[in-house]
Coordinates of C-alpha atoms in Angstrom, one line a residue:
M1 CA -27.1 43.1 -75.2
N2 CA -23.9 45.0 -73.6
Q3 CA -25.0 48.0 -75.0
S4 CA -28.2 48.4 -73.7
I5 CA -26.3 46.9 -70.2
A6 CA -24.3 49.8 -70.1
N7 CA -27.3 52.0 -71.1
S8 CA -29.3 50.9 -69.2
A9 CA -30.0 52.5 -66.1
F10 CA -28.6 50.4 -64.3
S11 CA -24.9 50.7 -64.0
I12 CA -22.0 48.8 -62.6
P13 CA -20.5 51.5 -59.9
Q14 CA -16.7 51.5 -60.8
S15 CA -15.6 50.5 -57.8
V16 CA -17.4 47.1 -58.0
V17 CA -16.4 45.5 -61.7
S18 CA -12.6 46.9 -63.6
F19 CA -13.2 45.5 -66.8
S20 CA -10.2 45.5 -69.2
S21 CA -11.0 47.5 -71.9
A22 CA -11.1 44.2 -73.8
Y23 CA -14.0 42.9 -72.3
A24 CA -16.1 46.4 -71.5
P25 CA -19.3 47.5 -73.0
S26 CA -17.8 50.0 -76.2
S27 CA -20.5 53.2 -73.4
Y28 CA -17.7 52.5 -70.7
V29 CA -15.3 54.2 -69.4
P30 CA -13.3 52.6 -67.1
P31 CA -11.5 54.5 -64.7
S32 CA -7.9 55.5 -64.8
R33 CA -5.3 53.4 -62.2
T34 CA -1.4 53.7 -61.8
P35 CA 0.0 50.6 -62.9
S36 CA 1.6 49.1 -60.1
R37 CA 5.6 48.4 -59.9
P38 CA 7.2 44.7 -60.3
G39 CA 6.7 42.9 -57.0
T40 CA 3.8 45.8 -55.7
A41 CA 0.7 44.3 -54.2
R42 CA -2.2 45.8 -57.1
S43 CA -5.3 47.8 -56.1
R44 CA -7.7 46.3 -54.4
S45 CA -10.3 48.5 -55.2
S46 CA -13.1 46.1 -57.2
S47 CA -15.2 43.3 -54.8
V48 CA -14.2 41.3 -57.8
P49 CA -11.1 39.3 -58.6
D50 CA -9.7 40.7 -61.4
L51 CA -10.4 39.1 -64.6
P52 CA -8.5 39.9 -67.9
S53 CA -5.7 37.7 -67.0
A54 CA -8.3 34.7 -67.2
F55 CA -9.2 35.0 -70.8
P56 CA -7.8 35.4 -74.1
P57 CA -7.3 38.3 -76.1
G58 CA -10.0 38.3 -79.5
V59 CA -12.6 37.6 -77.3
S60 CA -15.2 40.4 -78.0
P61 CA -17.5 42.0 -75.0
G62 CA -20.0 40.7 -76.9
G63 CA -18.2 37.4 -76.7
Q64 CA -19.6 35.2 -73.2
L65 CA -18.7 35.8 -70.2
P66 CA -17.2 32.9 -67.5
E67 CA -18.9 31.7 -65.4
V68 CA -17.7 32.0 -61.5
D69 CA -18.2 30.1 -58.4
G70 CA -18.9 31.8 -54.8
S71 CA -15.8 32.3 -54.1
G72 CA -14.7 34.3 -58.0
V73 CA -12.8 30.9 -59.1
V74 CA -13.9 30.9 -63.1
L75 CA -16.0 28.0 -63.3
G76 CA -16.6 28.5 -67.2
L77 CA -19.1 29.8 -70.0
G78 CA -22.7 31.0 -69.3
S79 CA -25.2 29.7 -71.6
S80 CA -26.2 32.8 -72.7
G81 CA -23.6 35.5 -74.7
N82 CA -25.1 38.5 -73.5
A83 CA -25.6 37.7 -69.7
L84 CA -24.0 36.5 -66.4
R85 CA -25.7 33.0 -65.5
E86 CA -24.2 33.0 -62.2
R87 CA -23.0 36.4 -60.4
P88 CA -19.7 36.1 -58.3
R89 CA -20.7 36.0 -54.1
T90 CA -19.0 38.5 -53.4
S91 CA -20.0 41.3 -56.3
I92 CA -21.6 43.2 -53.8
R93 CA -23.0 46.3 -55.7
E94 CA -22.3 48.7 -52.8
S95 CA -19.8 50.8 -53.3
F96 CA -18.4 50.8 -50.1
A97 CA -18.6 46.8 -50.1
A98 CA -15.2 45.5 -48.3
P99 CA -12.4 43.5 -50.4
P100 CA -11.9 40.4 -51.1
P101 CA -9.8 38.9 -48.4
K102 CA -7.6 37.6 -51.1
P103 CA -7.6 36.9 -54.7
A104 CA -9.4 34.1 -56.1
Y105 CA -6.5 32.4 -57.2
P106 CA -2.8 33.3 -58.2
R107 CA -1.8 36.1 -60.9
H108 CA -0.4 34.2 -62.6
S109 CA -1.9 30.7 -63.0
F110 CA -4.5 29.3 -65.2
A111 CA -7.8 29.0 -64.1
R112 CA -9.7 25.5 -63.4
T113 CA -13.1 25.9 -65.8
R114 CA -15.1 23.1 -66.3
N115 CA -16.5 23.8 -70.2
S116 CA -12.3 25.6 -72.0
S117 CA -13.5 23.6 -75.0
A118 CA -16.5 26.2 -75.4
I119 CA -14.0 29.2 -76.0
S120 CA -13.0 29.3 -79.2
G121 CA -9.7 30.8 -80.2
S122 CA -6.9 29.3 -79.4
G123 CA -5.3 26.0 -79.8
T124 CA -4.1 25.2 -76.9
S125 CA -7.1 26.5 -73.8
P126 CA -5.6 28.8 -71.1
F127 CA -8.3 26.6 -69.1
T128 CA -6.6 24.2 -69.1
S129 CA -6.3 22.8 -65.2
L130 CA -3.7 22.9 -62.8
R131 CA -3.5 18.5 -62.4
D132 CA -2.4 19.2 -65.7
S133 CA 0.9 20.7 -64.9
K134 CA 3.5 18.4 -63.9
H135 CA 6.0 19.6 -60.4
S136 CA 8.6 18.5 -59.8
R137 CA 8.2 16.2 -56.2
P138 CA 10.7 16.1 -53.3
K139 CA 12.7 13.2 -53.0
S140 CA 12.2 11.0 -50.3
T141 CA 15.1 11.0 -47.4
A142 CA 13.7 7.3 -45.9
L143 CA 16.6 5.3 -48.1
N144 CA 18.9 8.3 -46.8
L145 CA 21.0 5.8 -44.5
H146 CA 23.4 6.6 -42.2
G147 CA 26.1 4.3 -40.3
D148 CA 27.7 1.4 -42.1
H149 CA 26.8 2.9 -45.9
G150 CA 27.9 6.1 -44.9
E151 CA 26.6 9.5 -44.0
G152 CA 23.3 10.1 -46.9
K153 CA 24.3 7.1 -49.0
E154 CA 21.2 5.5 -50.8
I155 CA 20.7 2.1 -50.9
D156 CA 19.2 0.0 -53.8
V157 CA 18.6 -3.3 -51.4
I158 CA 15.9 -2.4 -48.1
D159 CA 16.0 -5.2 -45.9
K160 CA 13.2 -6.8 -44.9
P161 CA 13.9 -9.3 -42.0
W162 CA 10.4 -10.9 -41.2
L163 CA 11.3 -12.7 -44.7
E164 CA 14.5 -14.0 -44.5
K165 CA 14.6 -18.1 -42.6
R166 CA 14.9 -17.2 -38.6
D167 CA 18.1 -18.1 -37.5
L168 CA 17.4 -21.8 -35.6
R169 CA 19.1 -20.4 -32.2
V170 CA 17.0 -17.9 -32.1
R171 CA 13.9 -19.7 -32.4
T172 CA 15.3 -22.3 -29.6
S173 CA 16.2 -19.2 -27.3
W174 CA 12.2 -17.9 -28.0
W175 CA 10.3 -21.2 -27.5
L176 CA 12.5 -22.0 -24.4
T177 CA 12.3 -18.5 -22.4
F178 CA 7.9 -19.4 -22.9
C179 CA 8.5 -23.0 -22.0
L180 CA 10.2 -21.6 -18.7
M181 CA 8.3 -19.1 -17.8
F182 CA 5.1 -21.5 -18.1
L183 CA 7.5 -24.0 -15.6
G184 CA 8.1 -21.4 -13.2
I185 CA 4.1 -20.1 -13.1
A186 CA 3.8 -24.3 -13.0
A187 CA 5.8 -25.0 -10.3
S188 CA 4.7 -22.1 -8.3
G189 CA 0.9 -23.5 -8.5
V190 CA 2.3 -26.7 -7.3
R191 CA 4.2 -25.4 -5.1
V192 CA 1.0 -23.3 -3.3
Y193 CA -1.8 -25.7 -3.7
F194 CA 0.9 -28.6 -1.1
G195 CA 1.4 -25.4 1.0
R196 CA -2.1 -25.3 1.4
K197 CA -2.8 -28.7 2.0
E198 CA 0.7 -28.8 4.3
V199 CA -1.3 -26.1 6.4
P200 CA -3.3 -28.2 9.2
L201 CA -6.8 -26.6 10.3
M202 CA -9.1 -27.2 12.7
S203 CA -11.4 -29.9 12.2
G204 CA -14.8 -31.0 13.8
N205 CA -17.3 -29.1 15.5
L206 CA -16.2 -25.7 17.7
C207 CA -18.6 -24.3 21.0
L208 CA -17.9 -20.9 21.8
V209 CA -17.6 -20.9 25.8
M210 CA -16.5 -17.5 26.7
D211 CA -17.2 -14.2 25.0
D212 CA -16.7 -11.1 27.0
E213 CA -16.2 -7.4 24.8
F214 CA -16.7 -6.1 28.3
D215 CA -19.6 -3.6 27.9
K216 CA -20.4 -3.7 30.8
G217 CA -18.5 -0.7 32.1
T218 CA -17.2 -2.7 34.8
I219 CA -14.4 -6.3 35.0
D220 CA -17.0 -8.8 35.0
Q221 CA -15.8 -10.8 38.0
S222 CA -18.7 -13.3 37.4
I223 CA -15.5 -14.4 34.1
W224 CA -12.6 -12.3 35.5
G225 CA -10.4 -12.8 39.0
H226 CA -7.8 -11.1 40.3
E227 CA -4.3 -12.1 41.9
V228 CA -3.6 -10.6 43.9
D229 CA 0.5 -10.9 44.8
M230 CA 3.9 -9.0 45.5
G231 CA 6.6 -12.2 44.6
G232 CA 7.5 -11.5 41.6
F233 CA 5.8 -15.1 39.8
G234 CA 8.9 -17.3 39.4
N235 CA 10.3 -14.3 37.3
G236 CA 11.4 -11.7 39.8
E237 CA 9.1 -9.0 38.2
F238 CA 9.1 -5.9 40.2
E239 CA 5.7 -4.7 40.1
M240 CA 3.1 -5.3 42.7
T241 CA -0.7 -6.8 41.0
T242 CA -3.3 -5.8 43.0
A243 CA -7.5 -5.8 42.4
S244 CA -7.8 -1.2 42.8
T245 CA -9.6 0.3 39.8
N246 CA -6.5 2.0 39.2
N247 CA -4.7 -0.9 38.0
S248 CA -7.4 -2.7 36.0
F249 CA -10.6 -0.8 34.2
V250 CA -12.8 -0.7 31.6
Q251 CA -13.8 2.5 29.5
D252 CA -15.4 2.7 26.3
G253 CA -15.6 -0.9 26.5
I254 CA -11.8 -1.6 26.3
L255 CA -10.5 -3.2 29.4
Y256 CA -7.0 -1.9 30.6
I257 CA -4.7 -3.3 32.5
T258 CA -2.0 0.0 34.2
P259 CA 1.0 0.0 35.5
T260 CA 1.4 2.9 37.9
L261 CA 4.2 3.8 40.2
T262 CA 3.6 3.1 44.2
R263 CA 4.9 6.3 45.2
D264 CA 2.0 7.8 44.1
V265 CA 0.6 5.8 47.5
I266 CA 3.0 6.2 49.5
G267 CA 5.3 8.0 48.7
S268 CA 9.2 8.0 47.2
A269 CA 11.1 7.8 50.6
A270 CA 9.0 5.1 52.0
I271 CA 9.5 2.5 48.8
F272 CA 13.5 2.6 50.3
D273 CA 13.4 2.9 53.7
G274 CA 11.1 2.5 57.4
H275 CA 8.2 1.9 55.4
T276 CA 5.8 -1.7 56.1
F277 CA 3.4 -2.4 53.7
N278 CA 0.3 -5.4 52.9
L279 CA -0.8 -5.8 50.4
T280 CA -5.1 -6.0 50.8
G281 CA -6.2 -9.0 49.6
C282 CA -3.9 -11.3 48.7
T283 CA -4.1 -14.1 46.9
N284 CA -0.4 -16.1 47.6
T285 CA -0.7 -18.5 49.8
N286 CA 3.0 -17.8 50.7
L287 CA 2.6 -15.1 53.2
T288 CA 6.0 -13.6 51.8
A289 CA 4.3 -13.0 48.8
C290 CA 2.1 -9.8 50.5
G291 CA 4.1 -7.9 51.9
A292 CA 7.4 -6.8 52.8
V293 CA 9.5 -4.1 54.6
S294 CA 12.1 -1.3 53.2
N295 CA 15.4 -0.6 54.2
V296 CA 17.8 1.2 52.9
T297 CA 20.6 -0.7 54.9
T298 CA 20.1 -3.9 53.0
R299 CA 18.7 -2.3 50.2
T300 CA 15.1 -4.0 50.0
V301 CA 12.4 -2.2 49.2
I302 CA 8.8 -2.2 48.5
N303 CA 7.9 -2.8 44.9
P304 CA 8.4 0.5 43.0
V305 CA 5.4 -0.4 40.9
Q306 CA 1.7 -1.5 41.1
S307 CA -0.4 -3.2 37.9
A308 CA -2.9 -6.4 37.8
R309 CA -3.1 -9.5 36.2
I310 CA -6.3 -11.5 35.7
N311 CA -7.6 -15.2 34.6
T312 CA -10.4 -17.1 33.5
R313 CA -9.3 -20.3 35.8
N314 CA -12.3 -20.3 37.9
S315 CA -14.7 -20.0 35.1
T316 CA -13.5 -21.3 31.5
S317 CA -11.1 -23.8 30.7
I318 CA -10.8 -25.3 27.7
Q319 CA -8.5 -28.0 25.7
Y320 CA -7.9 -28.0 22.4
G321 CA -9.5 -25.3 20.9
R322 CA -9.9 -21.2 20.2
V323 CA -8.7 -18.3 21.5
E324 CA -9.1 -15.4 20.4
I325 CA -8.3 -11.4 21.6
R326 CA -8.4 -7.8 19.9
A327 CA -5.7 -6.0 21.9
R328 CA -2.9 -3.0 21.7
M329 CA 0.2 -3.3 23.5
P330 CA 1.5 -0.8 25.7
R331 CA 4.5 1.6 25.7
G332 CA 7.0 1.8 28.1
D333 CA 10.6 0.5 28.9
W334 CA 10.3 -2.5 30.5
L335 CA 7.1 -2.8 30.5
W336 CA 6.0 -6.5 29.8
P337 CA 2.8 -7.5 28.7
A338 CA 1.4 -11.2 28.0
I339 CA -1.3 -13.5 27.0
W340 CA -0.9 -16.8 27.3
M341 CA -2.4 -19.9 29.1
L342 CA -1.5 -22.3 32.5
P343 CA -3.2 -25.8 32.9
V344 CA -5.7 -25.5 35.6
D345 CA -4.5 -28.6 37.2
N346 CA -0.3 -30.1 37.4
S347 CA -1.1 -32.9 36.4
Y348 CA 2.7 -33.1 35.3
G349 CA 3.7 -31.7 38.0
P350 CA 4.5 -28.1 39.3
W351 CA 5.6 -25.7 35.9
P352 CA 7.3 -25.7 33.9
L353 CA 6.1 -30.3 33.8
S354 CA 3.1 -29.2 32.6
G355 CA 3.0 -26.6 30.0
E356 CA 3.1 -23.2 29.4
M357 CA 1.4 -21.3 26.5
D358 CA 2.6 -18.5 25.8
I359 CA 0.0 -17.0 23.1
V360 CA 1.5 -13.6 22.8
E361 CA 4.2 -11.8 24.5
A362 CA 5.7 -7.7 24.2
R363 CA 8.0 -5.6 25.2
G364 CA 7.5 -1.9 25.6
N365 CA 10.7 -0.5 25.0
G366 CA 11.0 1.4 21.7
L367 CA 11.6 0.6 18.0
D368 CA 15.2 1.9 18.9
Y369 CA 16.0 -1.6 21.9
P370 CA 18.2 -3.9 19.9
K371 CA 16.3 -6.2 21.9
Q372 CA 13.1 -7.2 19.9
G373 CA 10.8 -3.8 21.4
T374 CA 7.1 -2.4 20.4
N375 CA 7.1 -3.5 16.4
Y376 CA 7.5 -7.4 17.8
V377 CA 5.3 -9.7 19.4
R378 CA 6.3 -14.0 20.8
A379 CA 4.5 -16.8 20.6
S380 CA 6.2 -19.6 23.1
L381 CA 5.2 -22.8 24.3
N382 CA 7.4 -23.7 27.8
W383 CA 7.9 -27.2 29.4
G384 CA 10.7 -29.3 30.5
P385 CA 11.1 -32.9 32.9
L386 CA 11.9 -30.6 36.0
S387 CA 11.5 -27.5 37.8
W388 CA 14.2 -25.2 37.3
L389 CA 15.1 -26.8 33.3
N390 CA 13.1 -24.8 30.7
E391 CA 13.0 -25.9 27.1
V392 CA 11.7 -22.9 25.4
S393 CA 14.4 -21.9 23.5
K394 CA 13.1 -24.7 21.7
T395 CA 9.7 -24.0 21.0
F396 CA 9.0 -19.9 20.1
G397 CA 8.7 -17.9 17.6
F398 CA 7.7 -13.8 16.7
W399 CA 6.2 -12.2 14.0
F400 CA 7.4 -8.2 13.6
D401 CA 6.5 -4.9 11.3
R402 CA 9.5 -3.7 10.2
R403 CA 7.7 0.3 10.2
K404 CA 5.7 0.5 13.3
G405 CA 4.9 -1.2 16.9
Y406 CA 2.2 -3.4 17.8
D407 CA 1.3 -0.4 20.7
E408 CA -0.4 1.6 18.1
E409 CA -3.2 -0.5 16.5
F410 CA -5.2 -3.1 18.0
H411 CA -4.8 -5.8 16.9
T412 CA -5.6 -9.8 16.8
Y413 CA -4.3 -12.4 18.1
A414 CA -5.6 -16.1 17.8
L415 CA -4.3 -19.2 19.5
E416 CA -5.7 -22.8 17.5
W417 CA -5.2 -25.9 19.3
T418 CA -5.5 -29.2 18.9
S419 CA -4.3 -33.2 19.7
D420 CA -2.6 -33.0 16.4
F421 CA -0.7 -29.3 16.7
V422 CA -0.7 -25.7 17.8
R423 CA -0.1 -22.4 16.3
M424 CA -0.3 -19.0 17.3
Y425 CA -1.0 -16.0 14.6
V426 CA -1.2 -12.4 15.3
D427 CA -4.3 -10.8 12.4
S428 CA -4.4 -14.0 9.9
R429 CA -2.2 -17.7 10.0
L430 CA 0.7 -15.6 7.1
N431 CA 1.4 -13.9 10.1
R432 CA 2.1 -17.0 12.5
M433 CA 4.3 -16.6 15.3
Y434 CA 4.8 -19.9 15.9
D435 CA 3.8 -23.1 14.2
L436 CA 4.1 -27.0 16.4
R437 CA 3.4 -30.7 14.8
F438 CA 2.8 -32.8 17.0
T439 CA 4.4 -35.1 15.6
E440 CA 7.2 -36.5 18.4
P441 CA 7.2 -36.7 22.2
F442 CA 8.4 -33.7 23.9
F443 CA 11.2 -36.0 25.9
N444 CA 12.3 -37.3 22.2
R445 CA 12.2 -33.1 21.2
G446 CA 13.9 -32.0 24.0
N447 CA 16.8 -34.2 23.7
F448 CA 17.9 -34.7 27.0
P449 CA 21.1 -36.5 28.3
P450 CA 20.2 -39.3 30.7
T451 CA 21.6 -37.6 33.8
V452 CA 22.3 -33.7 35.0
F453 CA 24.0 -32.2 37.9
N454 CA 21.9 -30.4 40.0
G455 CA 24.1 -28.5 42.1
T456 CA 25.1 -31.1 43.7
Q457 CA 25.0 -34.3 42.5
E458 CA 24.4 -35.6 39.2
I459 CA 20.5 -36.9 39.6
P460 CA 18.8 -39.3 36.4
I461 CA 16.2 -36.9 34.1
P462 CA 13.0 -37.9 34.7
N463 CA 10.2 -38.6 32.0
P464 CA 8.0 -37.0 33.3
W465 CA 5.3 -37.4 30.5
L466 CA 5.6 -41.3 29.4
G467 CA 2.8 -43.3 28.4
A468 CA 1.0 -40.1 27.9
S469 CA 0.5 -38.6 23.8
N470 CA 2.7 -36.6 21.9
A471 CA 0.9 -33.2 22.8
A472 CA 1.6 -33.7 26.3
P473 CA 2.3 -31.6 28.6
F474 CA -0.5 -30.3 26.6
D475 CA -3.1 -31.9 26.6
K476 CA -4.7 -30.9 29.7
P477 CA -7.4 -28.4 29.9
F478 CA -6.1 -25.0 30.4
Y479 CA -6.7 -20.7 31.1
L480 CA -6.8 -18.0 30.2
I481 CA -4.2 -15.2 31.8
M482 CA -3.8 -11.5 30.7
N483 CA -1.5 -9.1 32.9
V484 CA 1.8 -6.4 32.6
A485 CA 4.6 -7.3 34.2
V486 CA 7.5 -4.6 34.7
G487 CA 11.2 -5.9 35.1
G488 CA 12.3 -9.2 36.0
T489 CA 15.4 -10.9 36.6
N490 CA 14.9 -13.9 34.7
G491 CA 15.9 -12.9 30.8
W492 CA 13.0 -11.5 29.4
F493 CA 15.3 -8.1 29.2
P494 CA 18.4 -8.9 28.6
D495 CA 21.4 -7.8 30.9
G496 CA 23.7 -4.6 28.9
A497 CA 20.6 -4.1 26.5
G498 CA 18.6 -0.8 26.3
D499 CA 20.6 1.2 29.7
K500 CA 19.3 -1.5 31.9
P501 CA 19.2 -0.4 35.5
W502 CA 20.0 -4.2 37.0
L503 CA 21.6 -7.1 36.1
D504 CA 19.7 -10.2 36.6
G505 CA 21.9 -11.7 38.8
S506 CA 22.0 -9.1 41.4
T507 CA 20.2 -9.7 44.4
N508 CA 19.6 -5.9 44.5
A509 CA 18.0 -5.8 41.0
M510 CA 14.7 -3.7 42.1
Y511 CA 16.5 -1.5 44.3
D512 CA 18.7 -1.0 41.3
F513 CA 15.3 -0.3 39.2
A514 CA 14.1 1.4 41.8
N515 CA 17.1 3.9 42.4
T516 CA 16.6 4.9 38.5
T517 CA 12.6 6.1 38.2
D518 CA 12.9 8.9 37.3
T519 CA 15.0 8.1 33.9
W520 CA 12.3 4.8 33.0
Y521 CA 9.3 6.0 34.1
A522 CA 10.3 9.4 31.9
T523 CA 9.4 6.8 28.9
W524 CA 6.0 6.0 29.6
P525 CA 2.8 8.1 28.4
T526 CA 1.0 10.3 30.7
D527 CA -2.4 8.6 28.7
L528 CA -2.9 6.1 30.8
T529 CA -4.6 4.6 28.1
R530 CA -1.5 4.1 25.9
R531 CA 0.3 2.6 29.0
S532 CA -1.6 -0.5 29.3
L533 CA -2.7 -3.6 27.8
A534 CA -5.9 -2.2 26.2
V535 CA -8.7 -5.5 25.7
D536 CA -11.2 -5.1 22.6
Y537 CA -12.4 -8.4 23.3
V538 CA -11.8 -11.8 24.3
K539 CA -13.4 -14.6 22.6
M540 CA -13.1 -19.0 23.6
W541 CA -14.5 -22.0 22.1
K542 CA -13.7 -25.5 22.7
Q543 CA -13.8 -28.6 20.5
C544 CA -17.3 -30.4 20.5

């Protein structure tokens, strides 16, 4: 059959198969090859891997040919001794076929065979599987420890701490840690629970008695009344309050209470000398609070600032309930915005005997003001047994923002008031400015001495709330007030702080303030809405 292959019309091209002489047909003349030098690459002119090394010597050309898979690996001998069972996929018969990328198996290694026992004539099959060869395995370095055992020193014993008996102290510390964590969480939960129970909440029904969204385009005169006055309101304030739309107006659903300069109306020179000013529509029964005459000799000036003050005295009041206002504070040196409440009737006597509740007060000075600038808001209760003895220092509180002022955004200010407690907060009950429980009479809370010296003689201190409830004087109907004051001599702006241009005890305090108008006015925003107390809405509920 081998002879027939050689003599057939089809002959294997020399560029395709290159058999050694031991396996070539008798009529096949192999091409001459130049022997390669040791260490150099062999000829790759054939597309079939070089096979002679895979067959033992002595196998005649008429013997069986090896079975080769698609990659050129010898699989075994075919069932027919004179024909190939399966041709390699790389044995393309064209002479210009590309050579294989690499030999199918190493030149000096045995090919893995599927049926090596079929070849006879040798005691040991040359096709012994490579898996029978033993290779030395690299030694593991996992046990080449350092440290106490020395560099690269091997040890025979491996530490297995999970098999060792735990130290009692270790187990105790582990359990103690988790027990303390559990106790801490439990204690926190108990503290939160009882803290929540300690916070009083309003009981009963609340009836809405006033809701003003300022959506009518103007101030609702059926709700709000203007106080027109230039007497200082008992605080020595430097502004006059008017009913002018320059100082109070509604724009885009927001109420603005805006301070302006009086010199814009009457001129700068008239502020200091030679001008008589009469306040039109004055609401104060004391005529001295309705006009002024400027005199440079006596340093009497006309109030240098005009502003507004509105209230609900003739429309809405509550005795216990809730008040909620969403507002933005003004910015500018010596501005004093306030949202507060006074009693409808002075049942216990003149201020402060009948009380005052300040829901929120602030200062327009900047964040660098040393006595609480725009980033502070304060709430307080004013009360006392005598007209000149106010104990507000014992009942006030504040809240503050470390990063920005309350003049930058709108915030919600609220009052919750019952016969048992009063609370003022901003935005949330967690941000309480002041919270007081009526657990004892205010006279006892004041801890007053039996007598006091009034400047001329020693007089006993009366108890104006004798026989009333513990909430007195805060147990009567109160109405709401909103205003922007400027300056004052009552101590709201302490002397010597923030380059204050006047002294509270000076008889010429307003003159000194007016004389430095250019300095403090430069800190007021040119945008009128930013120097104003801006109010989005006001709501009032009463217990019912």
